[in-house]
PDB file of C-alpha atoms in Angstrom:
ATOM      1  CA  UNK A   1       0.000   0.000   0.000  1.00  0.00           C
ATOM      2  CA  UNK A   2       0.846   3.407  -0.475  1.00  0.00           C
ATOM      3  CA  UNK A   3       1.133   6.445   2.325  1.00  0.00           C
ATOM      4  CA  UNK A   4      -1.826   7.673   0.312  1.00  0.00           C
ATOM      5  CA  UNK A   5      -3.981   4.469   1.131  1.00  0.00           C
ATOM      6  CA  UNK A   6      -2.544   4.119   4.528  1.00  0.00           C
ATOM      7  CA  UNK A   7      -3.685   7.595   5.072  1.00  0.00           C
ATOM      8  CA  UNK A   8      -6.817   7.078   3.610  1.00  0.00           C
ATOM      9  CA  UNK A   9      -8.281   3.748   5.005  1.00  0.00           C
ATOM     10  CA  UNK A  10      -6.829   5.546   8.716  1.00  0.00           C
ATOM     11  CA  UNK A  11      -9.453   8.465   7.900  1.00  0.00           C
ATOM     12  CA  UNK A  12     -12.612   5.699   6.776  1.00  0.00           C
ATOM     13  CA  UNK A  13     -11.507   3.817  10.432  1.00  0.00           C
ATOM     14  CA  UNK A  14     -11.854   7.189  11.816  1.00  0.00           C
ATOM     15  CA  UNK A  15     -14.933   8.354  10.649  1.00  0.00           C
ATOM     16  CA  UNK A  16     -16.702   4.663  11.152  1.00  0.00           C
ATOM     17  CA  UNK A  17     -15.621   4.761  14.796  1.00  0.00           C
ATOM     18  CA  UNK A  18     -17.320   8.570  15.446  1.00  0.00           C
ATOM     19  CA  UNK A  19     -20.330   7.515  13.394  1.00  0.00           C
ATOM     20  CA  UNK A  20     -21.017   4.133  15.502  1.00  0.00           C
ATOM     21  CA  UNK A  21     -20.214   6.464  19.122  1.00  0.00           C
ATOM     22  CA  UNK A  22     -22.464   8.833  18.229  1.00  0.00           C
ATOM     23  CA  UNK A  23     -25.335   6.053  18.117  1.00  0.00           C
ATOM     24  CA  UNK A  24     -28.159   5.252  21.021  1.00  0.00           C
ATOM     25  CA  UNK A  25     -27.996   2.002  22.007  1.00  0.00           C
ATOM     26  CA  UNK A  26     -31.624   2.003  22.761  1.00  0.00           C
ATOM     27  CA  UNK A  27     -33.240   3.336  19.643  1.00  0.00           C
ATOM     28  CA  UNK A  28     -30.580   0.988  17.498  1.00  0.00           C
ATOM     29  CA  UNK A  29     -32.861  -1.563  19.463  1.00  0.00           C
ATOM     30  CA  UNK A  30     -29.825  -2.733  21.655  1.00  0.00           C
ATOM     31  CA  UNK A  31     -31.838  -2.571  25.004  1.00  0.00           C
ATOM     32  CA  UNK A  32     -31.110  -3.799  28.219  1.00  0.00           C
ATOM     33  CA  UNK A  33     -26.924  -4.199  28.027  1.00  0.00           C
ATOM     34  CA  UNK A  34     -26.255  -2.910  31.434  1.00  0.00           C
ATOM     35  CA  UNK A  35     -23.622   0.125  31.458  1.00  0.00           C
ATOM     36  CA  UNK A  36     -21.251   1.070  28.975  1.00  0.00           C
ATOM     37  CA  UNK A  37     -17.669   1.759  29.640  1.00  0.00           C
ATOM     38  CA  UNK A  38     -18.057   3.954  26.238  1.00  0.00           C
ATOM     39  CA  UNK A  39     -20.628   6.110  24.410  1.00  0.00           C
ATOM     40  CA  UNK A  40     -22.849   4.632  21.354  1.00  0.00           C
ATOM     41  CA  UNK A  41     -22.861   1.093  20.050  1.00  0.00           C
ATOM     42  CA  UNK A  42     -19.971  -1.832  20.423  1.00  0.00           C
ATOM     43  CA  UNK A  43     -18.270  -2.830  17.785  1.00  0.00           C
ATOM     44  CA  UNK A  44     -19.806  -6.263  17.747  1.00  0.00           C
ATOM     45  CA  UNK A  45     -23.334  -4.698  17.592  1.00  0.00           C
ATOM     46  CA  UNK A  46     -22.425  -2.836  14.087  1.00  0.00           C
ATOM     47  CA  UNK A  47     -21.556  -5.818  12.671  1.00  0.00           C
ATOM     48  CA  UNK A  48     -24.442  -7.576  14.058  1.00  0.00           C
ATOM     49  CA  UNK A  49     -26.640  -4.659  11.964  1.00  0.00           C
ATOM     50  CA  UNK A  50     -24.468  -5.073   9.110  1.00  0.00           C
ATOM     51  CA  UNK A  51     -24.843  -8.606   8.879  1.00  0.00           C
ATOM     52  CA  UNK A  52     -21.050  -9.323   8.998  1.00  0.00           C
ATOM     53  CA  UNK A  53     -18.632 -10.653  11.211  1.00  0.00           C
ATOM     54  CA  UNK A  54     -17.306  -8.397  14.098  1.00  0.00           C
ATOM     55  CA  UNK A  55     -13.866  -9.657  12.915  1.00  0.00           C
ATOM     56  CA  UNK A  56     -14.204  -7.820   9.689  1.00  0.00           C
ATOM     57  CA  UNK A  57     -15.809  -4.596  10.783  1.00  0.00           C
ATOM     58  CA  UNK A  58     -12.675  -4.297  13.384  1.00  0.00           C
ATOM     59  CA  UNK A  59     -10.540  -4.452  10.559  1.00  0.00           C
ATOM     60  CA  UNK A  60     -12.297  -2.053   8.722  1.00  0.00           C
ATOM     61  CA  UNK A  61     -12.356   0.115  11.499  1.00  0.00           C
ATOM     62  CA  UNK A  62      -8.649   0.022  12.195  1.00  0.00           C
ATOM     63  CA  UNK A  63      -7.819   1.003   8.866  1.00  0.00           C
ATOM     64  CA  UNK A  64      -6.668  -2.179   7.905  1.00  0.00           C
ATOM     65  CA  UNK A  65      -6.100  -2.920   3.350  1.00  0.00           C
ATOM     66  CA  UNK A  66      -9.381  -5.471   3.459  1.00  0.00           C
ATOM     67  CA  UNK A  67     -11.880  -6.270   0.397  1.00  0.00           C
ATOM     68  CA  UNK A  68     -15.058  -3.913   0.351  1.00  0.00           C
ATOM     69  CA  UNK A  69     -18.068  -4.535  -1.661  1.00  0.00           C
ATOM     70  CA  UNK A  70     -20.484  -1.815  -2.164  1.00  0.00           C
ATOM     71  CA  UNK A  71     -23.348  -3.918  -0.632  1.00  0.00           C
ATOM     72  CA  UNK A  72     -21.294  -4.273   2.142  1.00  0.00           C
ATOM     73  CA  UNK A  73     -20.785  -0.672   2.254  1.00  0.00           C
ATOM     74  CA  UNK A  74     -24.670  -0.155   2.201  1.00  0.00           C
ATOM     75  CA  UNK A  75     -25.624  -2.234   5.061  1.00  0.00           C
ATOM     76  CA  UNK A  76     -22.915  -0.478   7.383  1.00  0.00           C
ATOM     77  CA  UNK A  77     -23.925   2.756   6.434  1.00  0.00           C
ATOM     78  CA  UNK A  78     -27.448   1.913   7.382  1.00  0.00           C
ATOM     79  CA  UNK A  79     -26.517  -0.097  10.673  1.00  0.00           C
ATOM     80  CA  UNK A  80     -24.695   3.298  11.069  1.00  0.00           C
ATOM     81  CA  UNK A  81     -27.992   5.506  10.176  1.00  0.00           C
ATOM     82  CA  UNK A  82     -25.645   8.000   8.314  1.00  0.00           C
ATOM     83  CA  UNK A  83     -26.724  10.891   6.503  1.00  0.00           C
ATOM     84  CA  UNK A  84     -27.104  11.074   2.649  1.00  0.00           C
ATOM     85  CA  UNK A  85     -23.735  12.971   2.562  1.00  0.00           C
ATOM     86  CA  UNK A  86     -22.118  10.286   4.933  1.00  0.00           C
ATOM     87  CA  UNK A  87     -22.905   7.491   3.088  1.00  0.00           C
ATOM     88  CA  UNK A  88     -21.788   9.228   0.116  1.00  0.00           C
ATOM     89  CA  UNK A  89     -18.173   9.894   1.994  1.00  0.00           C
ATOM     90  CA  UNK A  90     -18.141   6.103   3.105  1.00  0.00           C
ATOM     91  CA  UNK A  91     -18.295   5.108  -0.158  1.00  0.00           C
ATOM     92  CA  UNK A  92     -15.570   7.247  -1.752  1.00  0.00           C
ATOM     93  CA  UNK A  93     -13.378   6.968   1.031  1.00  0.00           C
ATOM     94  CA  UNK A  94     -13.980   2.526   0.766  1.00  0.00           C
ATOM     95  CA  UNK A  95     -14.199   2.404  -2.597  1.00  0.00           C
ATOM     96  CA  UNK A  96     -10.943   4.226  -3.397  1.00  0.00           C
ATOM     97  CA  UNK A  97     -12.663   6.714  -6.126  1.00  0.00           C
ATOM     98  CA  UNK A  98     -10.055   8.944  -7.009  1.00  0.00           C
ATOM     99  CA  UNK A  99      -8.679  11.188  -9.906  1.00  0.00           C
ATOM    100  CA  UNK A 100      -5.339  10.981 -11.332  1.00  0.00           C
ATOM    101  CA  UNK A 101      -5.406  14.582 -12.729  1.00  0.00           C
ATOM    102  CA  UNK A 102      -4.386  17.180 -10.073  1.00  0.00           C
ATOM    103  CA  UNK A 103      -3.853  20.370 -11.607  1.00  0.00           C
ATOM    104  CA  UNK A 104      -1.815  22.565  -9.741  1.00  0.00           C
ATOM    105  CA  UNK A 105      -3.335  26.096 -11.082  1.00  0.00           C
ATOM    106  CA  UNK A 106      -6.730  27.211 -10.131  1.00  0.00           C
ATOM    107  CA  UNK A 107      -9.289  26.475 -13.190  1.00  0.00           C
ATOM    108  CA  UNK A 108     -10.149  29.402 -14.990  1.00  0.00           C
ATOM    109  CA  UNK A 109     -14.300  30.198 -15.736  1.00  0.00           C
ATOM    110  CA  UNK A 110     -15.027  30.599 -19.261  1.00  0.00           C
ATOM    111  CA  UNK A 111     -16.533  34.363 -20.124  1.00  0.00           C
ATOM    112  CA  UNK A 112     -19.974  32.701 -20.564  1.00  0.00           C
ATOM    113  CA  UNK A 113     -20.103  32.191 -16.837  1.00  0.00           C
ATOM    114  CA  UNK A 114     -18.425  35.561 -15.989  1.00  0.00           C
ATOM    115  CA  UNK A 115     -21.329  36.959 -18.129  1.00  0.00           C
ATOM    116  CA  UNK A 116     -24.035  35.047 -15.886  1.00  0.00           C
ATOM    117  CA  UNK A 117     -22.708  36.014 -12.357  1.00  0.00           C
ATOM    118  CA  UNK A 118     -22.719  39.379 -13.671  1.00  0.00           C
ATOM    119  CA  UNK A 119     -26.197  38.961 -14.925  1.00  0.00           C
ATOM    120  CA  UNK A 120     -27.142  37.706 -11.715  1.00  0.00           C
ATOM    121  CA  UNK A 121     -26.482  41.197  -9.763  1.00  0.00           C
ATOM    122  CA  UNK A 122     -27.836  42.508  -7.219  1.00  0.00           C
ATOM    123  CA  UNK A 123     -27.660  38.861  -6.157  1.00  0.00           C
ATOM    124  CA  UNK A 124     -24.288  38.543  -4.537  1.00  0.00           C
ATOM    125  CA  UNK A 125     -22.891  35.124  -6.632  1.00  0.00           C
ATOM    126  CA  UNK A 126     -19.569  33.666  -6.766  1.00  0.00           C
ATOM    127  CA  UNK A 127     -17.720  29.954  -8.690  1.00  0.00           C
ATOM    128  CA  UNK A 128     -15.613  27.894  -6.618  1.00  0.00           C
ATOM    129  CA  UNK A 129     -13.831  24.880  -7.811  1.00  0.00           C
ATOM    130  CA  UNK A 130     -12.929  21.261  -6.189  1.00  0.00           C
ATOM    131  CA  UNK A 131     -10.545  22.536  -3.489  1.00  0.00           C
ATOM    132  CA  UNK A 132     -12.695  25.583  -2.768  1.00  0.00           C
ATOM    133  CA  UNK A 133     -10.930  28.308  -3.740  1.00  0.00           C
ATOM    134  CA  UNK A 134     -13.537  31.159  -5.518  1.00  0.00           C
ATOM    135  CA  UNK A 135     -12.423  31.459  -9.104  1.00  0.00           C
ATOM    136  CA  UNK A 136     -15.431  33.623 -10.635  1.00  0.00           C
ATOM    137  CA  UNK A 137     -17.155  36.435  -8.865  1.00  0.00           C
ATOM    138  CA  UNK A 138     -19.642  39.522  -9.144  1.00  0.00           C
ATOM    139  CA  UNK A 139     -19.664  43.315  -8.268  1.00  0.00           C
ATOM    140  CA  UNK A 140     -22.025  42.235  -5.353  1.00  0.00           C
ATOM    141  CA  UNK A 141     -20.527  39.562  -3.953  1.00  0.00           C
ATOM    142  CA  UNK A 142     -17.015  41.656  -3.734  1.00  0.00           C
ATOM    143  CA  UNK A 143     -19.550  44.214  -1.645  1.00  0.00           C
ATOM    144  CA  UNK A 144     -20.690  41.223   0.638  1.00  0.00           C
ATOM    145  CA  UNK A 145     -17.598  39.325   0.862  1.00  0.00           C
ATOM    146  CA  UNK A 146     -15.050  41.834   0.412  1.00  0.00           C
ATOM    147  CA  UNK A 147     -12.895  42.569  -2.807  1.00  0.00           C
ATOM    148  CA  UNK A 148     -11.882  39.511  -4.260  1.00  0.00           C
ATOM    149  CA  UNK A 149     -10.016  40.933  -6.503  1.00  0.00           C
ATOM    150  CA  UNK A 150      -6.772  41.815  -4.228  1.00  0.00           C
ATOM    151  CA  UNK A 151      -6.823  38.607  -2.256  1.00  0.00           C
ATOM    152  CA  UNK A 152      -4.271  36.384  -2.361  1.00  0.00           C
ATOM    153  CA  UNK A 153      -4.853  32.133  -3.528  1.00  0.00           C
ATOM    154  CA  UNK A 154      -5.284  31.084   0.112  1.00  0.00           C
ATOM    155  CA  UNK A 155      -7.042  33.941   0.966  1.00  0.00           C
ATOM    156  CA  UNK A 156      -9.878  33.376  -2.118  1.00  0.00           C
ATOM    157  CA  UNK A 157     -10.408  29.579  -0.324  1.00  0.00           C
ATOM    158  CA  UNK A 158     -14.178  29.618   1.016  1.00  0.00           C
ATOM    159  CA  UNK A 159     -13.095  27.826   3.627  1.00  0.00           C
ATOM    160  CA  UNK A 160     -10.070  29.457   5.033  1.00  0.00           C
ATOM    161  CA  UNK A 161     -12.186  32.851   4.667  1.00  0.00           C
ATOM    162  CA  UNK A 162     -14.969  31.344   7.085  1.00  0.00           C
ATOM    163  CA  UNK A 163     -12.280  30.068   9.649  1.00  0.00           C
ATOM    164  CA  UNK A 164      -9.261  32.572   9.419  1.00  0.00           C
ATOM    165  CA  UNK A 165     -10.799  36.018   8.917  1.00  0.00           C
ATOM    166  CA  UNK A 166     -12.443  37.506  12.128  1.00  0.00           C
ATOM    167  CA  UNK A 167     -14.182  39.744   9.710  1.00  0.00           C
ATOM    168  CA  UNK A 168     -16.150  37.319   8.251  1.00  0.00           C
ATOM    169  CA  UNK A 169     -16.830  35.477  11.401  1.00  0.00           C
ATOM    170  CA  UNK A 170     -17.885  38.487  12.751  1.00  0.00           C
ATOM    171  CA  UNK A 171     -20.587  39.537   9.693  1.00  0.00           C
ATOM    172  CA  UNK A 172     -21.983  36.373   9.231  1.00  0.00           C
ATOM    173  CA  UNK A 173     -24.734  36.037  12.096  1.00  0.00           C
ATOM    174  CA  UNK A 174     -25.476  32.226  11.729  1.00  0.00           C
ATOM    175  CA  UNK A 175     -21.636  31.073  11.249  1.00  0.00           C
ATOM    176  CA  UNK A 176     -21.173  28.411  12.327  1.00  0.00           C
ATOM    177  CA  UNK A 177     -23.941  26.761   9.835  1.00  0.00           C
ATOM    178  CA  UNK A 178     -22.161  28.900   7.137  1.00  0.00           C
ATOM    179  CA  UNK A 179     -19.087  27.163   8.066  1.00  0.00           C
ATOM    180  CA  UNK A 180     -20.648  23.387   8.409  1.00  0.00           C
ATOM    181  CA  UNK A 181     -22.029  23.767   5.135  1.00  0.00           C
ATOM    182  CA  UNK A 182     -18.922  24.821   3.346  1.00  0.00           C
ATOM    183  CA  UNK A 183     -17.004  21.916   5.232  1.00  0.00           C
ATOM    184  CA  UNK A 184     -19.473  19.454   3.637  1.00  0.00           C
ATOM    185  CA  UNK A 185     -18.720  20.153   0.396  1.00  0.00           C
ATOM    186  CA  UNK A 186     -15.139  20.345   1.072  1.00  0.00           C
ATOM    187  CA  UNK A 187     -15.346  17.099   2.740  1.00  0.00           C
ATOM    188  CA  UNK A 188     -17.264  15.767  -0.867  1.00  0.00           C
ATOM    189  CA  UNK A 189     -14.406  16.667  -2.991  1.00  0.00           C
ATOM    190  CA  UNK A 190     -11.861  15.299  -0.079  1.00  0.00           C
ATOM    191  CA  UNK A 191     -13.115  12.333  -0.440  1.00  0.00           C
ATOM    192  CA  UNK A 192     -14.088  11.797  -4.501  1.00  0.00           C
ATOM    193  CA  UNK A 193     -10.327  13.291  -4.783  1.00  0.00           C
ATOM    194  CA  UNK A 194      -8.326  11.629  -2.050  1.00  0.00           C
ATOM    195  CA  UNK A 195      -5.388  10.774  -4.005  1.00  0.00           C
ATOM    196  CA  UNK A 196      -4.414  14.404  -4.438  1.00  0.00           C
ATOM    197  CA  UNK A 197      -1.957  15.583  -1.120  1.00  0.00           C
ATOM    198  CA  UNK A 198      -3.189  18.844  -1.028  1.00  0.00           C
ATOM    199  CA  UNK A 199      -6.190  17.811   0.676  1.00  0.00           C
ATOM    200  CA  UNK A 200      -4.679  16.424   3.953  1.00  0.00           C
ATOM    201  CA  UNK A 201      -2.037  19.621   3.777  1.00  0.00           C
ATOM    202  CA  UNK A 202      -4.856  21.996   3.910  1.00  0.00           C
ATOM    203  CA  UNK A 203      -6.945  20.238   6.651  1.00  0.00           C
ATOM    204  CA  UNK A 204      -3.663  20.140   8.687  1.00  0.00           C
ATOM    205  CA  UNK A 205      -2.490  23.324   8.410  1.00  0.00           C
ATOM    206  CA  UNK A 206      -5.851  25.044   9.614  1.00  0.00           C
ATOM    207  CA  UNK A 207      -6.321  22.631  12.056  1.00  0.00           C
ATOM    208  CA  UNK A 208      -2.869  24.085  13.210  1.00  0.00           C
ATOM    209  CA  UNK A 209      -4.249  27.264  13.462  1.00  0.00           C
ATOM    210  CA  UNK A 210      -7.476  27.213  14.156  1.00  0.00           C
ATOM    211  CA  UNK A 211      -9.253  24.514  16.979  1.00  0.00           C
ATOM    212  CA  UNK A 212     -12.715  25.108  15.911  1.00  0.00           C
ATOM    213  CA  UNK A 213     -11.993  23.962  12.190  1.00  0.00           C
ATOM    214  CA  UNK A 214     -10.246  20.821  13.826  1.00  0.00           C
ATOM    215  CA  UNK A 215     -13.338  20.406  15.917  1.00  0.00           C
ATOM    216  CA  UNK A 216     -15.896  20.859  13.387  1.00  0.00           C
ATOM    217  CA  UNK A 217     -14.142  19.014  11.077  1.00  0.00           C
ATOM    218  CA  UNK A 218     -13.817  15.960  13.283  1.00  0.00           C
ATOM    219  CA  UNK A 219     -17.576  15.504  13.640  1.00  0.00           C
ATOM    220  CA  UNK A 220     -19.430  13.290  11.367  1.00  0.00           C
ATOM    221  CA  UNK A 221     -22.873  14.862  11.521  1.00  0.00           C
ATOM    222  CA  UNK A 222     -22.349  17.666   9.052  1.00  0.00           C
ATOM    223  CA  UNK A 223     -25.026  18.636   7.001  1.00  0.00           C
ATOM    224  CA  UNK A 224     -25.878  16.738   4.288  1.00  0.00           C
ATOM    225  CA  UNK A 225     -27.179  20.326   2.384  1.00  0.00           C
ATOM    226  CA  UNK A 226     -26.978  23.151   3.073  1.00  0.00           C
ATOM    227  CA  UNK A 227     -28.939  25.379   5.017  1.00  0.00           C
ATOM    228  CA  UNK A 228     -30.782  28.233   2.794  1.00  0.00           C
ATOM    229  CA  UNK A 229     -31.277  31.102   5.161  1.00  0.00           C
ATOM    230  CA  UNK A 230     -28.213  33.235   5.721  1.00  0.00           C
ATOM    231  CA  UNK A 231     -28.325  36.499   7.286  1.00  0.00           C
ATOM    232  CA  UNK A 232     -25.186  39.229   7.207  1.00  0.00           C
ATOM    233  CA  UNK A 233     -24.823  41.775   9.433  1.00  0.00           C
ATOM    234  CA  UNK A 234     -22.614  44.277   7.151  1.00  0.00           C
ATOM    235  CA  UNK A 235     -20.793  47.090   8.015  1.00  0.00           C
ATOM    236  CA  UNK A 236     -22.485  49.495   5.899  1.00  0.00           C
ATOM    237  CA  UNK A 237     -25.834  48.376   5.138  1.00  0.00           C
ATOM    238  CA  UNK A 238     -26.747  46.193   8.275  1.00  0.00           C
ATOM    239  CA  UNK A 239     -28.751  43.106   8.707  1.00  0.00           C
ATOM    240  CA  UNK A 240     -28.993  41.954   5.554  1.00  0.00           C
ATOM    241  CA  UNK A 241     -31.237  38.668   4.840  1.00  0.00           C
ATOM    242  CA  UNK A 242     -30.301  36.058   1.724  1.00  0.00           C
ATOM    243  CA  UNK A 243     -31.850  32.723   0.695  1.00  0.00           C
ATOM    244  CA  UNK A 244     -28.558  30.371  -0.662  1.00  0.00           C
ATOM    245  CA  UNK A 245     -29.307  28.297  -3.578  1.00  0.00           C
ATOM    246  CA  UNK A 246     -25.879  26.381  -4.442  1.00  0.00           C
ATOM    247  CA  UNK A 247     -25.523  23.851  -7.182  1.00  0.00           C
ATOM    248  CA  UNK A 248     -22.899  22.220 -10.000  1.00  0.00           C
ATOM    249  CA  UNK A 249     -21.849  24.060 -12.786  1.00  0.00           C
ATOM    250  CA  UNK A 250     -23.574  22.215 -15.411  1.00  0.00           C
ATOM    251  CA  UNK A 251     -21.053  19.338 -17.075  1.00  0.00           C
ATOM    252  CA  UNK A 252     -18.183  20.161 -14.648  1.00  0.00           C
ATOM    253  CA  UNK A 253     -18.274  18.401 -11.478  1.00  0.00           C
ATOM    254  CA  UNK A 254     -15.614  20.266  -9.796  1.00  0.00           C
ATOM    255  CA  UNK A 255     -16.648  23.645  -9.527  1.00  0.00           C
ATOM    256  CA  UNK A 256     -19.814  24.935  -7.666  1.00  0.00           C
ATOM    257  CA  UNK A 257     -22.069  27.939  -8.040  1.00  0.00           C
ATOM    258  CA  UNK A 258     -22.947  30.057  -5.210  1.00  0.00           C
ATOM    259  CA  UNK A 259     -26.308  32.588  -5.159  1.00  0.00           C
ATOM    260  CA  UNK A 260     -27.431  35.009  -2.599  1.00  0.00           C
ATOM    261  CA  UNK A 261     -30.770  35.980  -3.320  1.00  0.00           C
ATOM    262  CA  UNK A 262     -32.310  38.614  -0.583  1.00  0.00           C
ATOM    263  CA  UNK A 263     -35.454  37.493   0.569  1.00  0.00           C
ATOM    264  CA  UNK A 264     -38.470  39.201   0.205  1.00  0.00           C
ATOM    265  CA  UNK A 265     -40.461  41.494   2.441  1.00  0.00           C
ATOM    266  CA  UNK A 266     -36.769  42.479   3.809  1.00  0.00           C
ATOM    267  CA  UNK A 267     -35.048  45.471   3.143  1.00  0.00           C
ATOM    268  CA  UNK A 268     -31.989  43.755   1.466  1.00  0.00           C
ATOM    269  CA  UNK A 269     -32.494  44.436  -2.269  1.00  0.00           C
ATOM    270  CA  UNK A 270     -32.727  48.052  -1.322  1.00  0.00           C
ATOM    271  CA  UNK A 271     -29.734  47.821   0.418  1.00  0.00           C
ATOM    272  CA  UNK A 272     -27.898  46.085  -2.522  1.00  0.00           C
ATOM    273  CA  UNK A 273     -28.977  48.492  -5.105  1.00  0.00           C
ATOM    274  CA  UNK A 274     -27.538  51.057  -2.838  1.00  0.00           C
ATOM    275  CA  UNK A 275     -24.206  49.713  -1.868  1.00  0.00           C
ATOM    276  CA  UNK A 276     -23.469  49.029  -5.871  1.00  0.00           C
ATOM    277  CA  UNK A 277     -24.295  52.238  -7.170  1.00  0.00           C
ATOM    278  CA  UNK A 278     -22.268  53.963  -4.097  1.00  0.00           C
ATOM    279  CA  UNK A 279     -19.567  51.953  -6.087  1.00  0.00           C
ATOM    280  CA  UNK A 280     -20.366  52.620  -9.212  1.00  0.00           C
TER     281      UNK A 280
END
């Protein structure tokens, strides 16, 4: 095996072992065991769910190089009761899906989608691609966000933004959703493109810096979509309320589209129109 596998089938033991602790004994109909040394289900009682031997699921669990079959795969992740989004990352992370192409410069949007996100205004919008990083904005989501423009690579990454800039922390009034739901689809592409190194650098180096992002990032109930109500308290304009609609960029899988759409009966159009032509 490779580092990269070794690395990888750690991570799946990891993530099976906080699934199955997070579990209720009772309501996974395992009633009447006396008391337990350690929080959620044994071992033994996943495989029991799973209809396979407990000497297998250990394995799996520690991480060890065993065959996986993707009804196998299914039964664990419903002994498990794991989200949508979970038993998508099971899969990947079993299953070894990976890409061999990592390209080392950001993708670059084609003018056709410059031309919709600038379309799209007042609706704050923005394109990120497989490792996050924002590669196509508008006017209005450089009023929102900040200006993109100047920022540096790192500093572009959706999820570094949420994490490392107390000025975004700061506007966003439900963060820490904002932040789940970012980590879930970072977490998606982590997994579908595990072969590629940068991944694990990234999620070590903030979890350097930053103990929430290690702590958020270590918990396997993260959304499995995101939440559509965002509010922003900006420094200008106020509370300002949005409705999120994110989705893929039709025939490419790795990058993602982001619109802010205010909501209605609020005041946050208004505020829009007046923040871009104070620009203009």
């Amino acid at each position: 095996m490779t580092l990269i596998d070794v690395d990888r089938l750690h991570t799946l033991g990891q993530f099976l072992k906080t699934a199955r602790t997070k579990l209720n004994p009772d309501t996974a109909g395992f009633t009447g065991g006396g008391r337990r040394r350690t929080p959620g289900l044994r071992r033994e009682e996943v495989a029991q769910l799973a209809d396979v031997s407990t000497t297998w699921y250990t394995w799996l669990e520690q991480g060890r190089n065993i065959q996986v079959s993707a009804l196998v795969l299914d039964r664990i992740a419903t002994a498990l009761q794991l989200s949508t989004a979970d038993r998508s990352y099971l899969f990947t992370m079993a299953l070894k899906q990976t890409s061999s192409i990592f390209n080392e410069s950001p993708p670059v949007i084609d003018p056709t989608l410059q031309r919709i996100l600038d379309y799209l205004c007042p609706c704050p919008a923005f394109i990120a691609d497989r490792r996050c990083d924002i590669i196509g904005w508008n006017k209005a989501a450089s009023i929102i966000f900040g200006d993109i423009g100047p920022f540096s690579r790192e500093d572009r990454n959706i999820v570094w933004l949420s994490f490392m800039k107390p000025e975004v922390r700061e506007m966003v009034v439900n963060w820490e959703d904002f932040a789940k739901d970012f980590l879930t689809i970072f977490r998606n592409y982590q997994g579908q493109y595990h072969g590629d190194p940068w991944y694990d650098e990234f999620i070590q180096h903030c979890g350097q810096i930053n103990p929430m992002f290690k702590q958020l990032w270590q918990r396997s109930e993260l959304p499995a979509v995101p939440k559509t109500l965002r509010e922003i308290n900006h420094p200008n304009a106020g509370s300002m309320r949005f409705e999120l609609t994110s989705f893929q960029v039709y025939a490419r899988a790795d990058l993602r589209c982001c619109v802010y759409t205010p909501l209605p009966d609020t005041e946050t159009e208004a505020k829009l129109e007046q923040l871009l032509t104070a620009v203009s």
